[in-house]
Amino acid sequence: MEAIKRTTPASDAEREAIESVLGPSDDRLGRDAVAGHVVRGQRHLLLPCLHALNDRIGWISSPAIDHLATRLGASPAEIHAVASFYGLFSLSPREPVQRHVCIDLACRAAGGPTEHSVDHEAHPAPCLGLCDRAPAAITIGGHDPEPDPASAAVDRAEDDVLLRRVGAGDPVDLDAYLADGGFSALERARDLGPEGIISAVEASGLTGRGGAGFPTARKWDAVRTQPVTPHHLICNADESEPGTFKDRTLIENDPYALIESMAIASLAIGCELGRVYLRGEYLRAHLTLSTAIERCRSAGLLGALAGFDIEIIRGAGAYICGEETAIFNSIEGYRGEPRNKPPFPFESGLFGEPTAVNNVETLMNVPSIIAEGRQADRRLFCLSGAVRRPGVIEAPIGITLGALIERAGGLREGSELRAVMLGGAAGGFAGPADLDLPLDDARLREVGLTLGSGVVMVHDQHVDLVDQLRRIAAFFRDESCGQCVPCRVGTVRQEEAIERLASGTGEADLSLLRDIAGAMRDASICGLGQTAANAIQSAVVRLGVLT
Amino acid sequence: MSTTEDTGAEPDEAIIEPDPDAVAITINGRSVTARRGDLVIAAAERAGDYIPRFCYHPRMSSVGMCRQCLVEIDTGRGPMLQPSCMVTVSEGMVVDTESETSKRAQEGILELLLANHPLDCPVCDKGGECPLQDQAFSHGPGESRYVEEKRHYEKPIPISDLVFLDRERCILCDRCTRFADEVAGDALIHFIDRGNATQVNTFPDEPFSSYFSGNTVQICPVGALTAKPYRFKARPWDLEQVESTCTSCSVGCRISVHSSRDRILRFQGVDDEAVNWGWLCDRGRFNFESVHSDRRLADPLIRTAEGLATTDWSSALSLTSDLVRSALAAGGADSIAILGGARGTNEDALAWSALADALGIDRRDARLGDGIGLDLLDLPRATIADAAAASTIVLIAPDLKEELPVLHLRLRDAALRSGAKIIEFTQTGSGLTRHAWRSIRHLPGAGAQIVSEALAEDAVAAQLASGPVVVVAGRANLAESAAAVSARVAAVLSAAPDARVLPVMRRGNTAGALAAGLSGSAGAAQILRDAAEGRIELLILLGADPLADFPDSRLARTALARVGRIVSLDGHLSASSEQADIVLPVAVMGEKSGTTTNLEGRVTPVAQKVTVHGTARPDWMIALDLAGRLGVELGASDLSDLTSMIELSADGLWERSFGAAAPTFDSVVGTNYDFRLVLSRRLYDAAVSTATSPSLESLPGGRGLSVHPSDLERIGVSSGDDVKVTGSRGSVVLPVCVDDRVNRGTVWAPFNQPTGERSEGDVRDVVDVDAPVTDVRIERLS
């Protein structure tokens, strides 16, 4: 019962930041049991509170943590544990506005800085999803966060479905969206009813576009039929796979389509509040989507009358929070550590209740499936690196790698193809001999590759592939949540083994690298650890890097 | 499995019924029957196949983090590597804990763990009993291929007064942090940072000051957490151990006493399903140090002109029997009184009770006016398991976290994991308040009415009717009459007539001492009143220290000053035994064998592990000797005779009916004073066992008076100021501190705390044992 009485209380600015999320404090709260339950029922507001502090003050002080702990009925150690988990938060003093400089794969291939050479004042950042304009940097923080640079380049084609509104006028113009047939799919979905929606989606063959490729209709049906309520819908917009920038492009350019897609999904699974877990660095997408949500509420398309609403949860710099169960912990106000499966999200997800988690691109397929009965046979690809026109390209599934590179204008002048990273850091490498590979998950799996999140990062002869592998290893070492042994220790030891191999050691370290890969794949809790060695192993095996 | 052996009742149905909870699985090629809901790791262990593990702990939720327990499990879709601590058994499941794939996964994990773990086993306390060491030996690859630096941290750092953390050794299994959060509810240690930088730590400047911190040391699977009292004291292979019972409070936690070279070096919790589930509180875990304190009494003492002087047993016992004889001659058996007995064994109490019977001494009480009335012990008794399994737990009790910490853990678990609803009536709030379904604050002096009204609310009445109700009944406020507790409990029983009662008693063997007969028609208060009025010729103190423990200190002082003679049996010299004419040194727990009885009435053994200090003897032996000298027959001549006098009920419990009438109590509402006093116990106080344990002696919080901020403002005092506290019996000077958990109109003081540098007064000086409540006035000292 001994309460710690700190000598320094939280500052007025810190209290105001916290109150901007939690409302004014009431002395009586936390005193008796019923109020205690109320206080602890606000734990899911921890992440927004930490953002408020970090944005306004620049960092999160101990007195602020103390105050927040009191307000949320938690111990300061618990709050500290969460705050220290996320890359965007600082626990030591700094200015509110921070410059984040990308040190990741596409940017360093384009001559950007490394972890060690980045400007002292700036933050070395993992892939910011700005690969089409590498090397990239953004600023984050302050009272009114300034949006990051303009949206990605898009190579649009006449028959584009997913990208058809991208670059066509003001993305938050609701009237224009409605005039373009917006929300007619939702109307149709209402007529179809949950089972009708799900069979239409099933007929389209839609599978998850976040990397795992699970059939969307099966996921929705599993949630729909759960007896426990409420059901939750989460749109996974925590796009952080290095080389990926398609979801931000969709949100920034076609936010109403995402809202409509989520409304349809919510009808299918029986859910009244959808959540978009949006990557913390994606300020423009946040601004665009929140404006669109507001306008939909004003128009009665979202909110109490519409029977469905959407809220945005802002991530805070943790790749692992793109893992579907880590999202739950993050939203609930805990460290963004993945959960063991089973139980699977469809039965026990957010707050232990049935939950469907769908990637942005997956959801964006839905309106055309419902309204036009289309097949889900197209995908978005994120082209970056040594191509003439890097950017997002929509193409039919099964397009060959060579044809896709041609769509991006072909290789840059003077470039010779050395390697293509497919599917991201958790994906793998193709080589110059693979240009005829059809980009279709089933076909790629046969040769040990994956489409993952649609990354197609093209490397020419000027790119140091060993450096790329080093960075991939460092990325996973940084982004491992640290929960399970194989991933926490394996990612470190993998990086070290690569370092040794780079200096010319031989066979023994290659076999060690292979064994670490095996241990991580076999024993890790989640996809991060299970795939953290994929790209490195594929570079060794398919391209002979490090040998 | 059901059996057909018991065929007497219904022979027609004596056929083998398939057990609906039996699940047939195959483990390593053998058919095994597991129970529905079993985790694979537990089912395999029961079947004799030990799967290596670090994060799994049977008393905590599984997290599947260390991945050491991966085995191949086939549920019909082919064998898949899965963490056996996360998978429950299902019919037809095939488990292979020794397949190539299982072995490879287990070896891979161990190799990675050892890559970071320092190989300082020769200087590590855990060496020799270390799960990492053992499993590296039994399941590891044998050698490491990693050549890089291991992680480096400052080692070790103190994370509390009792526990050190070595982050280099830590394997981040989440056992300690899970325990702190999930079991203890003191989430003061946590994972900090992320990935390979993840470490366990406290919030800066906020230590892991949990009453349960020692458990984390015991469950740590490596030597990352070490306990200050045990660090570098012994190697596990040098330890001898014996199972015993902790008697620091009346919960009766099962312990294993570890000693080396005739010194007790540590207690470890033993997992007893009925009682403590393996957990201990820090006071119980670490106060063994008092056994070897240099303040222990080695030889009998008698009062001389120069004070207490050493003597031999023969003289001391002969003088004691002379004192008894002359008291009997001067004032009869009613001029002799016995106080105490709750700190000894059942056998100690039985021997002294028999001696008192033989001599006709009726004035005896194992309680010191700081407990509950005997009437509550006559009510249908609940066990701890009954309470934990109840639908509704009604708390009319002190803060269990402070008084019976492991019972607090059991009830907290019941509320959080079994869905029990707690209805709490409290004067201060408690450690369970935040888990309570209803927490009703009331002023001291509130009687039955406050309870009746709260329980009459429709939702509450429906809750009470929904299933078993257990009342946890104890004295929350030592400045309020015990009759108030009886009145409030009676109100629960009239609303829920089938409710059972779990009585809260502070001292370890209060239940055993009372069952043995150490209670008479006059309670401790009456005995002390008689003594104060000069009617007691001889007062025998059985480990009792009324000067420290009796709530009305003025009465206790007058009584001890006016009593004819005092004989004290004690392990250490206490304030009261310092005033004795004869002090007989006794064996303490750890030095004597016998049994003890916990608050449920459960009788468990206490074991002798080390040689008795000096010439000390167990209390029972002294009683037997005195009986011989006084020429009375006790019906027992050795320890086993005494043990056999314990008569257990059909439930295996030791209970006695006291035939005590429930006292009447009228709510006390108005007052002419400003404040009503709440006087309650803390876990750490001036108790001898705490004060003589070097690791614990600095932990009591000290004296003071907590006041609500608005009350403090009203009387114009600042936190930290000294105030004059005046009651009907007199006044005392104490510092005040502000505390918004205190109800307005009440002031809150801890009981029996040591004085600090300011020589604060003793708040018990304003307590009047004859008054139902203690009202006080507070004035600023000019």
mmCIF file of N, CA, C and O in Angstrom, chain B residues 140-192:
data_model
loop_
_atom_site.group_PDB
_atom_site.id
_atom_site.type_symbol
_atom_site.label_atom_id
_atom_site.label_comp_id
_atom_site.label_asym_id
_atom_site.label_seq_id
_atom_site.Cartn_x
_atom_site.Cartn_y
_atom_site.Cartn_z
ATOM 1 N N GLY B 140 20.893 -30.286 -24.104
ATOM 2 C CA GLY B 140 21.640 -29.322 -24.906
ATOM 3 C C GLY B 140 22.574 -29.973 -25.899
ATOM 4 O O GLY B 140 22.791 -31.183 -25.872
ATOM 5 N N PRO B 141 23.137 -29.157 -26.796
ATOM 6 C CA PRO B 141 24.009 -29.683 -27.828
ATOM 7 C C PRO B 141 25.417 -30.006 -27.322
ATOM 8 O O PRO B 141 26.180 -30.667 -28.030
ATOM 9 N N GLY B 142 25.785 -29.519 -26.154
ATOM 10 C CA GLY B 142 27.091 -29.885 -25.612
ATOM 11 C C GLY B 142 28.175 -28.866 -25.869
ATOM 12 O O GLY B 142 29.117 -28.741 -25.109
ATOM 13 N N GLU B 143 28.061 -28.126 -26.969
ATOM 14 C CA GLU B 143 29.073 -27.108 -27.209
ATOM 15 C C GLU B 143 28.457 -25.940 -27.960
ATOM 16 O O GLU B 143 27.388 -26.060 -28.553
ATOM 17 N N SER B 144 29.123 -24.797 -27.911
ATOM 18 C CA SER B 144 28.590 -23.618 -28.561
ATOM 19 C C SER B 144 29.442 -23.255 -29.758
ATOM 20 O O SER B 144 30.654 -23.420 -29.741
ATOM 21 N N ARG B 145 28.785 -22.762 -30.802
ATOM 22 C CA ARG B 145 29.532 -22.347 -31.979
ATOM 23 C C ARG B 145 29.603 -20.824 -32.085
ATOM 24 O O ARG B 145 30.009 -20.289 -33.088
ATOM 25 N N TYR B 146 29.147 -20.155 -31.043
ATOM 26 C CA TYR B 146 29.150 -18.696 -31.110
ATOM 27 C C TYR B 146 30.412 -18.148 -30.463
ATOM 28 O O TYR B 146 30.800 -18.576 -29.378
ATOM 29 N N VAL B 147 31.026 -17.218 -31.140
ATOM 30 C CA VAL B 147 32.293 -16.701 -30.633
ATOM 31 C C VAL B 147 32.168 -15.243 -30.170
ATOM 32 O O VAL B 147 33.062 -14.716 -29.546
ATOM 33 N N GLU B 148 31.009 -14.622 -30.483
ATOM 34 C CA GLU B 148 30.882 -13.202 -30.176
ATOM 35 C C GLU B 148 30.675 -12.953 -28.682
ATOM 36 O O GLU B 148 30.382 -13.851 -27.915
ATOM 37 N N GLU B 149 30.778 -11.697 -28.356
ATOM 38 C CA GLU B 149 30.539 -11.215 -27.003
ATOM 39 C C GLU B 149 29.126 -11.556 -26.554
ATOM 40 O O GLU B 149 28.181 -11.496 -27.330
ATOM 41 N N LYS B 150 28.989 -11.870 -25.282
ATOM 42 C CA LYS B 150 27.661 -12.009 -24.701
ATOM 43 C C LYS B 150 27.151 -10.611 -24.343
ATOM 44 O O LYS B 150 27.914 -9.645 -24.404
ATOM 45 N N ARG B 151 25.901 -10.529 -23.948
ATOM 46 C CA ARG B 151 25.370 -9.216 -23.561
ATOM 47 C C ARG B 151 26.001 -8.771 -22.244
ATOM 48 O O ARG B 151 26.263 -9.590 -21.366
ATOM 49 N N HIS B 152 26.235 -7.495 -22.110
ATOM 50 C CA HIS B 152 26.811 -7.012 -20.856
ATOM 51 C C HIS B 152 25.930 -5.990 -20.176
ATOM 52 O O HIS B 152 25.396 -5.084 -20.808
ATOM 53 N N TYR B 153 25.767 -6.181 -18.903
ATOM 54 C CA TYR B 153 25.023 -5.247 -18.066
ATOM 55 C C TYR B 153 25.779 -5.109 -16.757
ATOM 56 O O TYR B 153 26.541 -5.997 -16.371
ATOM 57 N N GLU B 154 25.502 -4.024 -16.078
ATOM 58 C CA GLU B 154 26.012 -3.890 -14.719
ATOM 59 C C GLU B 154 25.415 -5.031 -13.898
ATOM 60 O O GLU B 154 24.217 -5.280 -13.964
ATOM 61 N N LYS B 155 26.239 -5.738 -13.160
ATOM 62 C CA LYS B 155 25.697 -6.885 -12.433
ATOM 63 C C LYS B 155 26.171 -6.917 -11.004
ATOM 64 O O LYS B 155 27.294 -6.521 -10.770
ATOM 65 N N PRO B 156 25.396 -7.394 -10.087
ATOM 66 C CA PRO B 156 23.945 -7.379 -10.156
ATOM 67 C C PRO B 156 23.441 -6.049 -9.597
ATOM 68 O O PRO B 156 24.170 -5.365 -8.901
ATOM 69 N N ILE B 157 22.192 -5.706 -9.929
ATOM 70 C CA ILE B 157 21.645 -4.468 -9.375
ATOM 71 C C ILE B 157 20.561 -4.811 -8.358
ATOM 72 O O ILE B 157 19.804 -5.768 -8.554
ATOM 73 N N PRO B 158 20.493 -4.056 -7.242
ATOM 74 C CA PRO B 158 19.399 -4.314 -6.302
ATOM 75 C C PRO B 158 18.103 -3.781 -6.905
ATOM 76 O O PRO B 158 18.067 -2.644 -7.378
ATOM 77 N N ILE B 159 17.061 -4.603 -6.951
ATOM 78 C CA ILE B 159 15.777 -4.080 -7.441
ATOM 79 C C ILE B 159 14.811 -3.886 -6.279
ATOM 80 O O ILE B 159 13.706 -3.388 -6.468
ATOM 81 N N SER B 160 15.243 -4.298 -5.083
ATOM 82 C CA SER B 160 14.454 -4.005 -3.891
ATOM 83 C C SER B 160 15.386 -4.202 -2.712
ATOM 84 O O SER B 160 16.569 -4.494 -2.891
ATOM 85 N N ASP B 161 14.861 -4.048 -1.505
ATOM 86 C CA ASP B 161 15.697 -4.272 -0.328
ATOM 87 C C ASP B 161 16.124 -5.729 -0.196
ATOM 88 O O ASP B 161 17.058 -6.039 0.533
ATOM 89 N N LEU B 162 15.428 -6.618 -0.877
ATOM 90 C CA LEU B 162 15.657 -8.041 -0.652
ATOM 91 C C LEU B 162 16.172 -8.799 -1.875
ATOM 92 O O LEU B 162 16.685 -9.897 -1.739
ATOM 93 N N VAL B 163 16.011 -8.217 -3.054
ATOM 94 C CA VAL B 163 16.273 -8.985 -4.277
ATOM 95 C C VAL B 163 17.280 -8.259 -5.178
ATOM 96 O O VAL B 163 17.193 -7.048 -5.368
ATOM 97 N N PHE B 164 18.206 -9.037 -5.709
ATOM 98 C CA PHE B 164 19.167 -8.519 -6.680
ATOM 99 C C PHE B 164 18.879 -9.112 -8.060
ATOM 100 O O PHE B 164 18.444 -10.251 -8.150
ATOM 101 N N LEU B 165 19.159 -8.320 -9.090
ATOM 102 C CA LEU B 165 18.921 -8.772 -10.459
ATOM 103 C C LEU B 165 20.215 -8.720 -11.261
ATOM 104 O O LEU B 165 20.879 -7.697 -11.336
ATOM 105 N N ASP B 166 20.545 -9.853 -11.872
ATOM 106 C CA ASP B 166 21.687 -9.940 -12.771
ATOM 107 C C ASP B 166 21.134 -10.128 -14.182
ATOM 108 O O ASP B 166 20.704 -11.225 -14.550
ATOM 109 N N ARG B 167 21.132 -9.035 -14.962
ATOM 110 C CA ARG B 167 20.485 -9.089 -16.280
ATOM 111 C C ARG B 167 21.297 -9.880 -17.297
ATOM 112 O O ARG B 167 20.785 -10.269 -18.333
ATOM 113 N N GLU B 168 22.576 -10.103 -17.006
ATOM 114 C CA GLU B 168 23.357 -10.934 -17.935
ATOM 115 C C GLU B 168 22.900 -12.384 -17.876
ATOM 116 O O GLU B 168 22.896 -13.087 -18.874
ATOM 117 N N ARG B 169 22.530 -12.814 -16.678
ATOM 118 C CA ARG B 169 22.093 -14.205 -16.546
ATOM 119 C C ARG B 169 20.653 -14.398 -17.009
ATOM 120 O O ARG B 169 20.233 -15.513 -17.299
ATOM 121 N N CYS B 170 19.898 -13.316 -17.026
ATOM 122 C CA CYS B 170 18.458 -13.405 -17.307
ATOM 123 C C CYS B 170 18.214 -13.967 -18.704
ATOM 124 O O CYS B 170 18.839 -13.546 -19.671
ATOM 125 N N ILE B 171 17.275 -14.904 -18.814
ATOM 126 C CA ILE B 171 16.908 -15.441 -20.129
ATOM 127 C C ILE B 171 15.536 -14.940 -20.569
ATOM 128 O O ILE B 171 14.950 -15.459 -21.513
ATOM 129 N N LEU B 172 15.003 -13.943 -19.867
ATOM 130 C CA LEU B 172 13.745 -13.288 -20.256
ATOM 131 C C LEU B 172 12.601 -14.290 -20.427
ATOM 132 O O LEU B 172 11.891 -14.268 -21.416
ATOM 133 N N CYS B 173 12.443 -15.131 -19.423
ATOM 134 C CA CYS B 173 11.395 -16.146 -19.498
ATOM 135 C C CYS B 173 10.050 -15.600 -19.056
ATOM 136 O O CYS B 173 9.039 -16.281 -19.178
ATOM 137 N N ASP B 174 10.060 -14.382 -18.470
ATOM 138 C CA ASP B 174 8.798 -13.747 -18.067
ATOM 139 C C ASP B 174 8.190 -14.387 -16.819
ATOM 140 O O ASP B 174 7.052 -14.111 -16.477
ATOM 141 N N ARG B 175 8.935 -15.242 -16.133
ATOM 142 C CA ARG B 175 8.344 -15.823 -14.927
ATOM 143 C C ARG B 175 8.197 -14.775 -13.825
ATOM 144 O O ARG B 175 7.153 -14.642 -13.210
ATOM 145 N N CYS B 176 9.271 -14.028 -13.546
ATOM 146 C CA CYS B 176 9.211 -13.063 -12.437
ATOM 147 C C CYS B 176 8.232 -11.945 -12.752
ATOM 148 O O CYS B 176 7.450 -11.521 -11.897
ATOM 149 N N THR B 177 8.272 -11.471 -13.997
ATOM 150 C CA THR B 177 7.415 -10.357 -14.369
ATOM 151 C C THR B 177 5.949 -10.799 -14.421
ATOM 152 O O THR B 177 5.058 -10.067 -14.021
ATOM 153 N N ARG B 178 5.749 -12.030 -14.872
ATOM 154 C CA ARG B 178 4.395 -12.567 -14.892
ATOM 155 C C ARG B 178 3.894 -12.749 -13.467
ATOM 156 O O ARG B 178 2.754 -12.459 -13.141
ATOM 157 N N PHE B 179 4.769 -13.268 -12.601
ATOM 158 C CA PHE B 179 4.372 -13.431 -11.207
ATOM 159 C C PHE B 179 3.975 -12.082 -10.615
ATOM 160 O O PHE B 179 2.934 -11.951 -9.962
ATOM 161 N N ALA B 180 4.833 -11.073 -10.850
ATOM 162 C CA ALA B 180 4.592 -9.764 -10.238
ATOM 163 C C ALA B 180 3.257 -9.196 -10.681
ATOM 164 O O ALA B 180 2.500 -8.644 -9.884
ATOM 165 N N ASP B 181 2.946 -9.367 -11.946
ATOM 166 C CA ASP B 181 1.725 -8.788 -12.484
ATOM 167 C C ASP B 181 0.514 -9.662 -12.193
ATOM 168 O O ASP B 181 -0.477 -9.241 -11.629
ATOM 169 N N GLU B 182 0.657 -10.933 -12.554
ATOM 170 C CA GLU B 182 -0.496 -11.825 -12.573
ATOM 171 C C GLU B 182 -0.834 -12.371 -11.179
ATOM 172 O O GLU B 182 -1.998 -12.421 -10.796
ATOM 173 N N VAL B 183 0.172 -12.763 -10.434
ATOM 174 C CA VAL B 183 -0.079 -13.391 -9.137
ATOM 175 C C VAL B 183 -0.084 -12.357 -8.013
ATOM 176 O O VAL B 183 -1.017 -12.306 -7.215
ATOM 177 N N ALA B 184 0.969 -11.544 -7.954
ATOM 178 C CA ALA B 184 1.085 -10.617 -6.825
ATOM 179 C C ALA B 184 0.276 -9.341 -7.052
ATOM 180 O O ALA B 184 -0.128 -8.679 -6.097
ATOM 181 N N GLY B 185 0.057 -8.970 -8.317
ATOM 182 C CA GLY B 185 -0.624 -7.702 -8.569
ATOM 183 C C GLY B 185 0.267 -6.502 -8.312
ATOM 184 O O GLY B 185 -0.210 -5.389 -8.166
ATOM 185 N N ASP B 186 1.559 -6.735 -8.229
ATOM 186 C CA ASP B 186 2.512 -5.640 -8.043
ATOM 187 C C ASP B 186 3.402 -5.590 -9.285
ATOM 188 O O ASP B 186 4.535 -6.068 -9.269
ATOM 189 N N ALA B 187 2.876 -5.021 -10.353
ATOM 190 C CA ALA B 187 3.617 -5.031 -11.618
ATOM 191 C C ALA B 187 4.729 -3.985 -11.569
ATOM 192 O O ALA B 187 4.752 -3.039 -12.335
ATOM 193 N N LEU B 188 5.641 -4.187 -10.665
ATOM 194 C CA LEU B 188 6.710 -3.204 -10.456
ATOM 195 C C LEU B 188 7.983 -3.580 -11.198
ATOM 196 O O LEU B 188 8.927 -2.796 -11.261
ATOM 197 N N ILE B 189 8.043 -4.788 -11.712
ATOM 198 C CA ILE B 189 9.118 -5.164 -12.634
ATOM 199 C C ILE B 189 8.457 -5.536 -13.952
ATOM 200 O O ILE B 189 7.336 -6.049 -13.969
ATOM 201 N N HIS B 190 9.161 -5.241 -15.028
ATOM 202 C CA HIS B 190 8.545 -5.441 -16.333
ATOM 203 C C HIS B 190 9.632 -5.557 -17.379
ATOM 204 O O HIS B 190 10.769 -5.185 -17.137
ATOM 205 N N PHE B 191 9.250 -6.085 -18.548
ATOM 206 C CA PHE B 191 10.157 -6.024 -19.686
ATOM 207 C C PHE B 191 10.260 -4.572 -20.128
ATOM 208 O O PHE B 191 9.244 -3.893 -20.301
ATOM 209 N N ILE B 192 11.480 -4.115 -20.344
ATOM 210 C CA ILE B 192 11.729 -2.769 -20.827
ATOM 211 C C ILE B 192 12.443 -2.911 -22.169
ATOM 212 O O ILE B 192 13.207 -3.853 -22.374
#
